[in-house]
Coordinates of C-alpha atoms in Angstrom, one line a residue:
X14 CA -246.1 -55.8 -3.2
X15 CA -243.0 -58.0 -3.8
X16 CA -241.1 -55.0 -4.9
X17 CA -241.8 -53.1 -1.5
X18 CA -241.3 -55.5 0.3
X19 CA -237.9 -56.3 -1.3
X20 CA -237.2 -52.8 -0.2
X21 CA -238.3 -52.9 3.3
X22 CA -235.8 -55.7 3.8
X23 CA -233.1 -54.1 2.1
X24 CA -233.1 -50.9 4.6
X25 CA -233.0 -53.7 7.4
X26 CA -229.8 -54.8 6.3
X27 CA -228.3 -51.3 5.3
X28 CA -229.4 -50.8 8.7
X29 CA -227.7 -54.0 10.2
X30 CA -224.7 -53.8 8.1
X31 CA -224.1 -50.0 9.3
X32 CA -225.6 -50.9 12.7
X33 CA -222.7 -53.1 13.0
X34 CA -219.7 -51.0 11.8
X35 CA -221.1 -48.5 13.6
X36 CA -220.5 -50.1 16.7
X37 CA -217.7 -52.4 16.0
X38 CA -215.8 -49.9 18.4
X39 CA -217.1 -51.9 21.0
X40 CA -215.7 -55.0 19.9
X41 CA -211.7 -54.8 19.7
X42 CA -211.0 -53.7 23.6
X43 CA -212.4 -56.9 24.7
X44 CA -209.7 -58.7 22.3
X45 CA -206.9 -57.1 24.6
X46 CA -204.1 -57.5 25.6
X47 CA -203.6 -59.2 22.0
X48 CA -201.5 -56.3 19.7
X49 CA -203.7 -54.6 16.5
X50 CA -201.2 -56.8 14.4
X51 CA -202.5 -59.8 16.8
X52 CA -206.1 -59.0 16.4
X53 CA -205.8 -57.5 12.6
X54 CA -203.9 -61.4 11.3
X55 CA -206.9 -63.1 13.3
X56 CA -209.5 -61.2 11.5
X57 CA -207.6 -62.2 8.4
X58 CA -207.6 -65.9 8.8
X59 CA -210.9 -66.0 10.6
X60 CA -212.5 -64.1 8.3
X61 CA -211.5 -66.2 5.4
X62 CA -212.9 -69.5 7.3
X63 CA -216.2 -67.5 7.4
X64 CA -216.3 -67.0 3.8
X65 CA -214.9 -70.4 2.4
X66 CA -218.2 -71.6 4.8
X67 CA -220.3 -69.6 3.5
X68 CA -219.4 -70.0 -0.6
X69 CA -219.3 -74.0 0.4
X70 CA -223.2 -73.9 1.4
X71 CA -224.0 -71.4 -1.6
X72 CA -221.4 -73.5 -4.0
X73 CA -220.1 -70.3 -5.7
X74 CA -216.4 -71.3 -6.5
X75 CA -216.7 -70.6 -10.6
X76 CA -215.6 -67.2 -10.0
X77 CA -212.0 -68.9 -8.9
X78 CA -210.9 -70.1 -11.9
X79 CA -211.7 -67.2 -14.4
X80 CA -209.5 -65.2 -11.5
X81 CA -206.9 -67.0 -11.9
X82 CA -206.8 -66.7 -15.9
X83 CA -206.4 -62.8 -15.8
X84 CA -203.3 -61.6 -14.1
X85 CA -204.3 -58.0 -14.0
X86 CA -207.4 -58.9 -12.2
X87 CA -205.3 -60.7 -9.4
X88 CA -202.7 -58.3 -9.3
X89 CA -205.9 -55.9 -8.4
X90 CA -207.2 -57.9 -6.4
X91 CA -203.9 -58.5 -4.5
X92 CA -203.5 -54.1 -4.2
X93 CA -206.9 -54.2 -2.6
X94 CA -206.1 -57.2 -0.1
X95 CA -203.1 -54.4 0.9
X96 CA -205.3 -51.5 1.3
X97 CA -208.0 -53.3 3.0
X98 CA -205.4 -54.7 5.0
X99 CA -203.8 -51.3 6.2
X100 CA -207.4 -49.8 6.3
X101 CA -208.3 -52.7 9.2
X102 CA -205.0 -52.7 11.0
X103 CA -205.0 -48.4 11.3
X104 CA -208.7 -48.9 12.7
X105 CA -207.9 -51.7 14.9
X106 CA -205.0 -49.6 16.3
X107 CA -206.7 -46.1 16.9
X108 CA -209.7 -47.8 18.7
X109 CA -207.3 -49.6 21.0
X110 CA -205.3 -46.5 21.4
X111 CA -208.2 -44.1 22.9
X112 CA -208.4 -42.3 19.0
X113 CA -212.2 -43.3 18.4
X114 CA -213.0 -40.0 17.4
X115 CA -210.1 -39.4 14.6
X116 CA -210.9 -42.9 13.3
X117 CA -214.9 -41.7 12.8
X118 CA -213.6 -38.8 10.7
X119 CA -211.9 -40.4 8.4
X120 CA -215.6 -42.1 7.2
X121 CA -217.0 -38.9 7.3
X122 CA -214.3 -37.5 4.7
X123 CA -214.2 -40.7 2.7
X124 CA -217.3 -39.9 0.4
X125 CA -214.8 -36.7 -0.3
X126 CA -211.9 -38.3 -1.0
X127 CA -213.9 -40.4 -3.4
X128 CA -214.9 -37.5 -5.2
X129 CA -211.4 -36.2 -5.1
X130 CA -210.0 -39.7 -6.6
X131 CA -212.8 -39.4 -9.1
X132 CA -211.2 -36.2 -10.7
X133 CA -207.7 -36.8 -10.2
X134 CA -207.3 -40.8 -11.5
X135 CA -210.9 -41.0 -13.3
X136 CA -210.9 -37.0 -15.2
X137 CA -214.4 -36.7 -13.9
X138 CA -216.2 -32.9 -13.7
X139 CA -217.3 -31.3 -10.5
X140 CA -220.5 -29.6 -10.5
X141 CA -220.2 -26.5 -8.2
X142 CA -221.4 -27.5 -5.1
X143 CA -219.2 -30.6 -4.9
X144 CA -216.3 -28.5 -5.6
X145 CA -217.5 -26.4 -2.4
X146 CA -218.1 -29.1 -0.2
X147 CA -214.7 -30.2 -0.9
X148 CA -213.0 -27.3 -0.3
X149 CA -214.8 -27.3 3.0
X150 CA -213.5 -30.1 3.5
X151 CA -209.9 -29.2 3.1
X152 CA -210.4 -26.3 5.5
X153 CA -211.8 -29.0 7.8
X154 CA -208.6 -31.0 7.9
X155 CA -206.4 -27.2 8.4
X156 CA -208.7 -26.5 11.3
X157 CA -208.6 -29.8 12.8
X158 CA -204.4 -29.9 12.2
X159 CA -204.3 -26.8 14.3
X160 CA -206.7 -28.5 16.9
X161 CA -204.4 -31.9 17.0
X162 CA -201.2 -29.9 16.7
X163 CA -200.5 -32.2 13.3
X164 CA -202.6 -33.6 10.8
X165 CA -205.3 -35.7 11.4
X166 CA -202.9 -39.1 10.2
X167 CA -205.0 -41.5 11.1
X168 CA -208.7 -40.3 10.0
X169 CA -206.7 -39.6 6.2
X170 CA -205.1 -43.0 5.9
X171 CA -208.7 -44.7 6.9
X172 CA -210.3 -42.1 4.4
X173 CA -207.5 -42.8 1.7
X174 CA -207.2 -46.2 1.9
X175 CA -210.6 -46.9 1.8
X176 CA -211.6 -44.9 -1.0
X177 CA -208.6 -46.5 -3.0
X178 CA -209.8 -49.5 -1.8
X179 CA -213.5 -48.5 -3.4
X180 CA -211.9 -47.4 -6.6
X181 CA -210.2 -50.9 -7.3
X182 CA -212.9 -52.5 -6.1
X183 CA -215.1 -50.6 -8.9
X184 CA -212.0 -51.7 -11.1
X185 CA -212.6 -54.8 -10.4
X186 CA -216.4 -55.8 -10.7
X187 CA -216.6 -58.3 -8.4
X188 CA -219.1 -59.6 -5.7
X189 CA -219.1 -58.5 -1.9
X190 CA -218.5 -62.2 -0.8
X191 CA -216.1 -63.1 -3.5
X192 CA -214.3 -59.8 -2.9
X193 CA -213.8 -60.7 0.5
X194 CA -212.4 -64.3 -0.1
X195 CA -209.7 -63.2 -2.8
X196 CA -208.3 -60.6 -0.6
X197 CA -208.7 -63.1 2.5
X198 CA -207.1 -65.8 0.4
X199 CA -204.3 -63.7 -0.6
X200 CA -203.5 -62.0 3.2
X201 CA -204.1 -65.9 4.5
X202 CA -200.6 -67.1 4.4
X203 CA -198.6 -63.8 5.7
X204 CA -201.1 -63.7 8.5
X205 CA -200.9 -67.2 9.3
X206 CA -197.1 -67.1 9.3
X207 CA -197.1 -64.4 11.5
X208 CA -199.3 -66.0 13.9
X209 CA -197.2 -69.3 13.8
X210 CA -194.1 -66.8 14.3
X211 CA -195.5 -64.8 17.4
X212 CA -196.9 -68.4 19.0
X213 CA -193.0 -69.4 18.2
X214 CA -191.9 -66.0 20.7
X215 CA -194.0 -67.1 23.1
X216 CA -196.3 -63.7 22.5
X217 CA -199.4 -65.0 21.4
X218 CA -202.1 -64.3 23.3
X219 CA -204.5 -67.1 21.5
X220 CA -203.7 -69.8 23.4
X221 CA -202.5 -68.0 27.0
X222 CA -205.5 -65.9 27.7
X223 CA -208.1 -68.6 28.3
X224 CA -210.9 -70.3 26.1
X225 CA -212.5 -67.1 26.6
X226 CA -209.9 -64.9 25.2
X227 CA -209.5 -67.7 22.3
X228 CA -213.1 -67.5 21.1
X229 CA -213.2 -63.7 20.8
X230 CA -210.0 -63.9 18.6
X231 CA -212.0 -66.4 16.7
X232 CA -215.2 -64.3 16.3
X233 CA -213.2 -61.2 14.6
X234 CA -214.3 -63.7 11.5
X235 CA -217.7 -63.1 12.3
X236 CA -217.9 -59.3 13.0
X237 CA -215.9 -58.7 9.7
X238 CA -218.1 -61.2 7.3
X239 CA -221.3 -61.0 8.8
X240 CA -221.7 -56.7 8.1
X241 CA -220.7 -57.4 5.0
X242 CA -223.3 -60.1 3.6
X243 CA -225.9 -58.0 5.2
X244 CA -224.4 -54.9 2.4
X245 CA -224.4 -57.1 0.0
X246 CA -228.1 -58.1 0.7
X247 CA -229.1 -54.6 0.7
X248 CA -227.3 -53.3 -2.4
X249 CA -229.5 -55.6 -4.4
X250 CA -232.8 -54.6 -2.6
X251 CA -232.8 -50.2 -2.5
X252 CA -231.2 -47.6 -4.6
X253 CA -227.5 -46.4 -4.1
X254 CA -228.9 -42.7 -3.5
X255 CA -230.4 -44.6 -0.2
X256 CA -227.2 -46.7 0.5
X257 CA -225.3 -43.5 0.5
X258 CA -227.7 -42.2 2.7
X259 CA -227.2 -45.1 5.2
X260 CA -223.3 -44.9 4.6
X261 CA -222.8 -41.9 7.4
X262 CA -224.9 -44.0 10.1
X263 CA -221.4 -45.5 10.7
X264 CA -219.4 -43.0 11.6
X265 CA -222.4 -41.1 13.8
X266 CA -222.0 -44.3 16.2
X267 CA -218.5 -44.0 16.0
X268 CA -218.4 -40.3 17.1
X269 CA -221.1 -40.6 19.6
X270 CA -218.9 -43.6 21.1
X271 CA -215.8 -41.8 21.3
X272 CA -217.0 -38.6 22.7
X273 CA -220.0 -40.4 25.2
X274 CA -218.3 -43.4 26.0
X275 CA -214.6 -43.5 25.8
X276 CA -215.1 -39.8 27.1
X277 CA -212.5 -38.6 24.1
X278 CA -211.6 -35.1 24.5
X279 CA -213.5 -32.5 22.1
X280 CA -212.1 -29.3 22.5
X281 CA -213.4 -26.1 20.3
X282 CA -211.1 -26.5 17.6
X283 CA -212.2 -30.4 17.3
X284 CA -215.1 -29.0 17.4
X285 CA -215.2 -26.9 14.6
X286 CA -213.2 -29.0 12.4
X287 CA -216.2 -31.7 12.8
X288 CA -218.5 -29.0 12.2
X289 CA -216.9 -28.3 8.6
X290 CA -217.0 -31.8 7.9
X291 CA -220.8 -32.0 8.7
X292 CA -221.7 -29.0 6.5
X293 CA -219.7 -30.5 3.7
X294 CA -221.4 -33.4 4.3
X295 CA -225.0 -31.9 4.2
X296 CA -224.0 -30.0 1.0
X297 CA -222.9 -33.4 -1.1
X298 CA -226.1 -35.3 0.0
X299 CA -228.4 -32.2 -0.7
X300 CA -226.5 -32.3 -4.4
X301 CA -226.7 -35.5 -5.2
X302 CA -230.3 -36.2 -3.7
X303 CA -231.3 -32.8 -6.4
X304 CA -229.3 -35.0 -9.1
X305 CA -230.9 -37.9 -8.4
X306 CA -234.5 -36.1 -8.7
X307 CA -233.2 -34.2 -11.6
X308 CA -232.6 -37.5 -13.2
X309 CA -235.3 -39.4 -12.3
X310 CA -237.7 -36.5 -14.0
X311 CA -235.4 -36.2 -17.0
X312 CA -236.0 -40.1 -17.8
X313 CA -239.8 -39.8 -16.7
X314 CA -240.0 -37.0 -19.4
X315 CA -237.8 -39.0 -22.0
X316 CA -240.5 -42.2 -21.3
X317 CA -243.8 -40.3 -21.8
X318 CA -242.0 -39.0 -25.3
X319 CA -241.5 -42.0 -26.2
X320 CA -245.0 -43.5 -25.8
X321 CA -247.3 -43.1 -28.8
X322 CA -250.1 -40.7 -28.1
X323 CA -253.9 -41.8 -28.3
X324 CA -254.9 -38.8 -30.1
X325 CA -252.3 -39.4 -33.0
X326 CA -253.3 -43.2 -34.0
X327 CA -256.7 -44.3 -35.8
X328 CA -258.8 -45.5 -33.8
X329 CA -259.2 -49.5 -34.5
X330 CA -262.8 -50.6 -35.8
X331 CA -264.7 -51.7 -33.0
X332 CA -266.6 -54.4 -34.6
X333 CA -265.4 -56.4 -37.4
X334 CA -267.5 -57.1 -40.4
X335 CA -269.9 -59.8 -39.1
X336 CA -270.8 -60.9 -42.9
X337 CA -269.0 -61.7 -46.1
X338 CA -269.3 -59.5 -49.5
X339 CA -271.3 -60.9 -51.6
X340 CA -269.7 -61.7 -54.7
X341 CA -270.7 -60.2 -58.0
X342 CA -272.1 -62.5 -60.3
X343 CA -270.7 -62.9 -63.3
X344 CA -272.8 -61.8 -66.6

């Protein structure tokens, strides 16, 4: 019961946590007329006072100190902050800039870029229906080229930099939350100085747009840390094969709020360029959820080989000997 349970409110944070990102769209027009560098150094420093709260109450601060003893690590962790970084700043920027739509493909192609990263930095094998889901997927990006008139820049630096991002992160080993503040930690002081610069040029919109305006800046804190402890939650509670399930609920918000309510254009080519994506898409999940079954049977098989059969051990005697031998008597 605790187990299923467990599971039940892991899918309501996956749900939550993709919920959110899904329609985080929503979220940075109501933080103009402040700049995506504006908004994107705000996240940064708000989002670290989030965390720092939040390890204070759980008193998780170990973790610190054995960073700081291993300079590869930190170095790492220091890339990541970067990509994360240029990953938030693109996103902030193309949803500002009416691009909604291209900024919803580049999560759809990130699970095939992580593939692609997989056999190009980690040697790993394709089986043959990951091999045709990413060539689909290379068509995709020529058809949609053609539709844009140039390459889809901004969907392939979100897909890029967050599957490099996901790599290093694997690299690493760390926890979501812990992640989070090192990378926050690092980007604190050249986000701060840049805020303290722009107030300095009289181009900060913090502290001319109203309390209002001020809060909102505040709260990018809360819509980048609060998604990402609800992951965390669920990636302890239900299988990855489901969390990569859950993954694409994102970019299906995304889509449906740049075609339905920033009225994005979608002409044919668009059009069929998503449309490769999707069947792609539908070909990696149906792979890896026959993978997972394949594997799951393979250990069940491996388990019941292991166990001893009844048939092949004596049977135990089902009543012991209620009375001693007698001894023989000695002539």
């Amino acid at each position: 019961m605790k187990a299923e349970n467990d599971q039940r409110a892991g899918l309501l944070y996956g749900f939550a946590s993709y919920g959110m990102w899904g329609i985080v769209p929503l979220f940075w027009p109501l933080l103009q007329p402040a700049g995506a560098i504006e908004i994107l150094a705000h996240r940064m420093v708000w989002s670290l006072a989030v965390v720092g709260l939040a390890l204070l109450v759980l008193r998780r601060w170990g973790w610190m100190a054995e960073l700081l003893r291993q300079p590869r690590k930190l170095a790492l962790t220091g890339v990541a902050a970067a990509l994360v970084t240029v990953n938030w700043g693109v996103y902030i920027w193309a949803v500002n800039n009416g691009a909604v739509v291209e900024a919803s493909l580049g999560y759809f192609i990130n699970p095939l870029v992580t593939i692609a990263l997989g056999v190009l930095v980690l040697g790993e094998r394709l089986r043959r229906t990951q091999w045709a889901a990413v060539a689909i997927a290379v068509t995709a990006v020529l058809v949609l080229a053609v539709g844009y008139g140039r390459p889809p820049w901004i969907s392939l630096i979100l897909a890029f930099s967050f599957a490099l991002y996901g790599l290093i992160k694997k690299q690493l080993g760390m926890g979501g939350l812990e992640s989070l503040t090192a990378e926050t930690v690092i980007m604190f002081l050249p986000a701060l100085g840049y805020l303290l610069w722009l107030g300095s040029q009289g181009e900060s919109t913090f502290t001319t747009q109203g309390p209002g305006h001020a809060a909102l800046l505040a709260s990018a804190g809360l819509v980048t840390a609060i998604p990402l402890i609800c992951f965390g939650a669920a990636a302890i509670r239900v299988p990855l094969s489901t969390l990569g399930l859950l993954q694409y609920m994102a970019p299906v918000f995304q889509f449906g709020l740049g075609v339905l309510y920033f009225h994005e254009a979608m002409p044919p080519a668009r059009w069929a360029g998503f449309s490769l994506v999707w069947v792609a898409l539908s070909i990696l999940t149906w792979d890896a959820l026959r993978t997972a079954r394949r594997s799951r049977a393979l250990r069940l098989e491996a388990l019941s080989a292991s166990l001893p059969s009844p048939l092949a051990s004596p049977l135990p005697n089902p009543l012991p000997n209620p009375l001693p031998t007698p001894a023989r008597e000695s002539a």
